[in-house]
Coordinates of C-alpha atoms in Angstrom, one line a residue:
X1 CA 121.8 -63.4 -110.4
X2 CA 124.5 -62.6 -107.9
X3 CA 123.8 -64.4 -104.6
X4 CA 124.3 -61.2 -102.6
X5 CA 121.5 -59.4 -104.5
X6 CA 119.3 -62.4 -104.4
X7 CA 119.5 -62.2 -100.6
X8 CA 118.7 -58.5 -100.7
X9 CA 115.6 -59.2 -102.8
X10 CA 114.5 -62.1 -100.6
X11 CA 114.9 -60.0 -97.4
X12 CA 113.0 -57.1 -99.0
X13 CA 110.1 -59.4 -99.8
X14 CA 110.1 -60.8 -96.3
X15 CA 110.0 -57.3 -94.8
X16 CA 107.3 -56.1 -97.1
X17 CA 105.2 -59.2 -96.5
X18 CA 105.5 -59.2 -92.7
X19 CA 105.9 -55.6 -91.5
X20 CA 102.2 -54.9 -91.2
X21 CA 100.9 -58.5 -90.6
X22 CA 100.7 -59.7 -87.0
X23 CA 103.5 -62.2 -87.6
X24 CA 106.7 -60.2 -86.7
X25 CA 108.9 -58.9 -89.5
X26 CA 112.0 -58.8 -87.3
X27 CA 111.4 -62.4 -86.2
X28 CA 111.1 -63.5 -89.8
X29 CA 114.3 -61.7 -90.8
X30 CA 116.1 -63.4 -87.9
X31 CA 114.9 -66.8 -89.0
X32 CA 115.7 -66.0 -92.6
X33 CA 119.3 -65.3 -91.6
X34 CA 119.5 -68.7 -90.0
X35 CA 117.8 -70.5 -92.9
X36 CA 119.9 -68.7 -95.6
X37 CA 123.1 -69.0 -93.6
X38 CA 124.3 -65.4 -93.9
X39 CA 125.8 -63.4 -91.0
X40 CA 122.9 -61.6 -89.4
X41 CA 125.1 -59.0 -87.7
X42 CA 126.4 -57.8 -91.1
X43 CA 122.8 -57.3 -92.2
X44 CA 121.3 -55.9 -89.0
X45 CA 121.3 -52.2 -90.1
X46 CA 120.0 -53.2 -93.5
X47 CA 117.1 -55.0 -91.9
X48 CA 116.2 -51.9 -89.9
X49 CA 116.5 -49.4 -92.7
X50 CA 114.5 -51.3 -95.4
X51 CA 111.6 -51.1 -93.0
X52 CA 111.3 -47.5 -94.1
X53 CA 110.3 -48.8 -97.6
X54 CA 107.3 -50.5 -96.0
X55 CA 106.5 -47.3 -94.0
X56 CA 106.5 -45.3 -97.3
X57 CA 103.8 -47.7 -98.6
X58 CA 101.6 -46.5 -95.7
X59 CA 102.2 -42.9 -96.6
X60 CA 101.4 -43.5 -100.3
X61 CA 98.2 -45.6 -99.6
X62 CA 96.8 -43.3 -97.0
X63 CA 98.0 -39.9 -98.4
X64 CA 94.4 -38.6 -98.4
X65 CA 94.1 -39.3 -94.7
X66 CA 97.4 -37.5 -93.9
X67 CA 96.4 -34.6 -96.2
X68 CA 93.0 -34.3 -94.5
X69 CA 94.7 -34.4 -91.0
X70 CA 97.3 -31.8 -92.1
X71 CA 94.6 -29.4 -93.4
X72 CA 92.6 -30.0 -90.3
X73 CA 95.5 -29.1 -88.1
X74 CA 95.9 -25.8 -90.0
X75 CA 92.2 -25.1 -89.4
X76 CA 92.5 -26.2 -85.8
X77 CA 89.9 -28.9 -86.1
X78 CA 89.6 -30.9 -82.9
X79 CA 89.4 -34.3 -84.7
X80 CA 92.7 -33.7 -86.5
X81 CA 94.4 -32.6 -83.3
X82 CA 93.2 -35.7 -81.5
X83 CA 94.4 -37.9 -84.3
X84 CA 97.9 -36.4 -84.1
X85 CA 97.8 -36.5 -80.2
X86 CA 96.9 -40.2 -80.2
X87 CA 99.7 -41.2 -82.6
X88 CA 102.3 -39.2 -80.6
X89 CA 101.2 -40.4 -77.2
X90 CA 101.1 -44.1 -78.4
X91 CA 104.7 -43.6 -79.7
X92 CA 106.2 -42.2 -76.5
X93 CA 106.5 -45.4 -74.5
X94 CA 108.4 -47.2 -77.4
X95 CA 110.7 -44.2 -77.7
X96 CA 111.6 -44.1 -74.0
X97 CA 111.8 -47.9 -73.5
X98 CA 113.6 -48.4 -76.8
X99 CA 116.3 -45.9 -75.9
X100 CA 116.7 -47.3 -72.4
X101 CA 116.9 -50.9 -73.4
X102 CA 118.5 -50.6 -76.9
X103 CA 121.6 -52.7 -76.1
X104 CA 119.6 -55.5 -74.4
X105 CA 117.2 -55.6 -77.4
X106 CA 120.1 -55.9 -79.8
X107 CA 121.3 -59.0 -77.9
X108 CA 117.9 -60.7 -78.4
X109 CA 118.2 -60.2 -82.2
X110 CA 120.7 -63.0 -82.3
X111 CA 118.4 -65.5 -80.6
X112 CA 116.3 -67.5 -83.2
X113 CA 114.8 -69.8 -80.5
X114 CA 113.4 -66.7 -78.7
X115 CA 111.7 -65.8 -82.0
X116 CA 110.2 -69.3 -82.4
X117 CA 108.8 -69.4 -78.9
X118 CA 107.5 -65.8 -79.3
X119 CA 105.7 -66.8 -82.5
X120 CA 103.9 -69.6 -80.8
X121 CA 103.0 -67.5 -77.7
X122 CA 101.8 -64.7 -79.9
X123 CA 99.6 -67.0 -81.9
X124 CA 98.0 -68.4 -78.8
X125 CA 97.4 -64.9 -77.5
X126 CA 95.7 -63.8 -80.7
X127 CA 93.4 -66.8 -80.6
X128 CA 92.5 -66.0 -77.0
X129 CA 91.9 -62.3 -77.6
X130 CA 89.8 -63.0 -80.7
X131 CA 87.5 -65.2 -78.5
X132 CA 87.3 -62.8 -75.6
X133 CA 86.8 -59.5 -77.5
X134 CA 83.2 -58.8 -78.4
X135 CA 82.5 -55.1 -77.8
X136 CA 84.1 -52.5 -80.1
X137 CA 83.2 -49.0 -79.1
X138 CA 85.8 -46.9 -80.9
X139 CA 85.6 -46.6 -84.7
X140 CA 88.1 -43.9 -85.5
X141 CA 91.7 -43.2 -84.3
X142 CA 90.7 -39.7 -83.1
X143 CA 87.9 -41.3 -81.1
X144 CA 90.1 -43.4 -78.9
X145 CA 90.4 -42.0 -75.3
X146 CA 93.8 -40.8 -74.1
X147 CA 94.2 -43.4 -71.4
X148 CA 93.5 -46.2 -73.8
X149 CA 96.0 -44.8 -76.3
X150 CA 98.6 -44.9 -73.5
X151 CA 97.7 -48.5 -72.9
X152 CA 98.1 -49.4 -76.6
X153 CA 101.5 -47.6 -76.7
X154 CA 102.7 -49.6 -73.7
X155 CA 101.5 -52.9 -75.2
X156 CA 103.3 -52.1 -78.4
X157 CA 106.6 -52.2 -76.4
X158 CA 106.2 -56.0 -76.0
X159 CA 107.3 -56.2 -79.6
X160 CA 110.8 -55.3 -78.6
X161 CA 111.1 -59.0 -78.0
X162 CA 111.8 -60.4 -81.5
X163 CA 109.0 -62.6 -82.7
X164 CA 106.2 -60.8 -80.8
X165 CA 105.3 -58.5 -83.7
X166 CA 104.9 -54.7 -83.4
X167 CA 101.7 -54.6 -85.5
X168 CA 100.3 -57.7 -83.7
X169 CA 100.9 -56.2 -80.3
X170 CA 99.4 -52.9 -81.3
X171 CA 96.3 -54.4 -83.0
X172 CA 95.6 -56.9 -80.2
X173 CA 96.1 -54.2 -77.6
X174 CA 93.7 -51.9 -79.4
X175 CA 91.1 -54.7 -79.7
X176 CA 91.3 -55.5 -76.0
X177 CA 90.8 -51.8 -75.2
X178 CA 87.6 -51.5 -77.3
X179 CA 88.8 -50.5 -80.8
X180 CA 87.1 -52.1 -83.8
X181 CA 89.2 -54.3 -86.1
X182 CA 89.7 -52.0 -89.1
X183 CA 90.6 -49.0 -87.0
X184 CA 93.0 -51.2 -84.9
X185 CA 94.8 -52.3 -88.0
X186 CA 95.0 -48.8 -89.4
X187 CA 96.3 -47.4 -86.1
X188 CA 99.1 -50.0 -86.2
X189 CA 100.0 -48.8 -89.8
X190 CA 100.1 -45.1 -88.8
X191 CA 101.9 -45.8 -85.5
X192 CA 104.6 -47.7 -87.4
X193 CA 105.7 -44.4 -89.1
X194 CA 107.1 -42.6 -86.0
X195 CA 108.2 -45.9 -84.4
X196 CA 110.2 -47.2 -87.3
X197 CA 111.5 -43.7 -88.2
X198 CA 112.8 -43.5 -84.7
X199 CA 114.4 -47.0 -84.8
X200 CA 116.1 -46.4 -88.1
X201 CA 117.4 -43.0 -87.0
X202 CA 118.8 -44.5 -83.8
X203 CA 120.5 -47.3 -85.8
X204 CA 122.0 -44.7 -88.3
X205 CA 123.3 -42.5 -85.4
X206 CA 124.9 -45.5 -83.7
X207 CA 126.3 -47.5 -86.7
X208 CA 126.0 -45.2 -89.7
X209 CA 129.7 -44.8 -90.0
X210 CA 130.1 -48.6 -90.5
X211 CA 127.7 -48.7 -93.4
X212 CA 130.0 -47.6 -96.3
X213 CA 132.7 -50.1 -95.2
X214 CA 130.3 -52.9 -94.6
X215 CA 129.5 -55.7 -97.0
X216 CA 125.9 -54.4 -97.3
X217 CA 126.2 -50.9 -98.9
X218 CA 123.9 -48.2 -100.1
X219 CA 123.1 -50.0 -103.4
X220 CA 121.8 -53.0 -101.5
X221 CA 119.8 -50.9 -99.1
X222 CA 118.2 -49.0 -102.0
X223 CA 117.2 -52.3 -103.7
X224 CA 115.8 -53.8 -100.4
X225 CA 114.0 -50.5 -99.7
X226 CA 112.3 -50.6 -103.1
X227 CA 111.3 -54.3 -102.9
X228 CA 109.8 -53.9 -99.4
X229 CA 107.9 -50.8 -100.6
X230 CA 106.3 -52.6 -103.5
X231 CA 105.4 -55.7 -101.6
X232 CA 104.0 -53.7 -98.6
X233 CA 101.8 -51.7 -101.0
X234 CA 100.1 -55.0 -102.1
X235 CA 100.0 -56.5 -98.6
X236 CA 98.3 -53.6 -96.8
X237 CA 95.3 -53.5 -99.0
X238 CA 94.8 -57.3 -98.9
X239 CA 95.3 -57.3 -95.1
X240 CA 92.7 -54.7 -94.3
X241 CA 90.1 -56.5 -96.4
X242 CA 90.9 -59.9 -94.9
X243 CA 90.7 -58.9 -91.3
X244 CA 87.5 -57.0 -91.9
X245 CA 85.9 -60.3 -93.1
X246 CA 87.7 -63.0 -91.2
X247 CA 89.5 -61.5 -88.2
X248 CA 93.1 -62.4 -87.2
X249 CA 92.8 -66.1 -86.5
X250 CA 94.5 -67.2 -89.8
X251 CA 97.6 -65.3 -88.7
X252 CA 97.5 -66.8 -85.2
X253 CA 97.5 -70.4 -86.7
X254 CA 100.3 -69.4 -89.1
X255 CA 102.4 -68.1 -86.2
X256 CA 101.9 -71.3 -84.2
X257 CA 102.8 -73.6 -87.1
X258 CA 105.8 -71.4 -88.1
X259 CA 107.1 -71.3 -84.5
X260 CA 106.8 -75.1 -84.1
X261 CA 108.5 -75.7 -87.5
X262 CA 111.3 -73.3 -86.5
X263 CA 111.9 -74.9 -83.2
X264 CA 112.0 -78.4 -84.8
X265 CA 114.4 -77.2 -87.5
X266 CA 116.7 -75.3 -85.0
X267 CA 116.8 -78.4 -82.7
X268 CA 117.9 -80.6 -85.6
X269 CA 120.7 -78.4 -87.0

């Protein structure tokens, strides 16, 4: 197989595996660029856009939820309106801060050591939160009070540092604010839809004119999109079942080991 398309497939697998796990998909893609030795800047927009394949997996798996909410909105059901309100309110901080700090965030995308340290710090934070959190009062996305939704949205913004993990920040923020595990995980899935759509749209508006002339063209993006979609379909179902039974500690330990290994490898290069 052509090395270029092998790289496309590998990155699609990494994205699909890590987008919804609390391990940082962006961080893994940055480390993959260092490990595989390709030019990360050439693939930057590819990495953002293939995230939409993983987002599509959420839409497919939870289509009944979205259908029920849509029908509820038409019937003016309060629960459906609160569901939509909570997603939009939680998205707003990321939209504002992401636009304001976009150039600074892009500079961090070329810093693999930042990713490694963030993986370790995030793992330690997950272990600490798992030990502290005992009371879970909110068992549905529509049931989360508005001020707590604002808090979750603000905590999600920490993931603008590569290696922190958008899903991890959202889930841990929700847990600390009283949301039970399964609902926290699903809220992170649903919140990914407007967040990643916004990030991909911004990237296309800023750099879309460079895509057709770049080494990574639409055929590569289509393949990466498809691979990340299929892998994410499998991962989401497995993830919800795992955290319902065992919590998030396995991912915390993975982050710590991966971060230490990355630091060791980067220092020896």
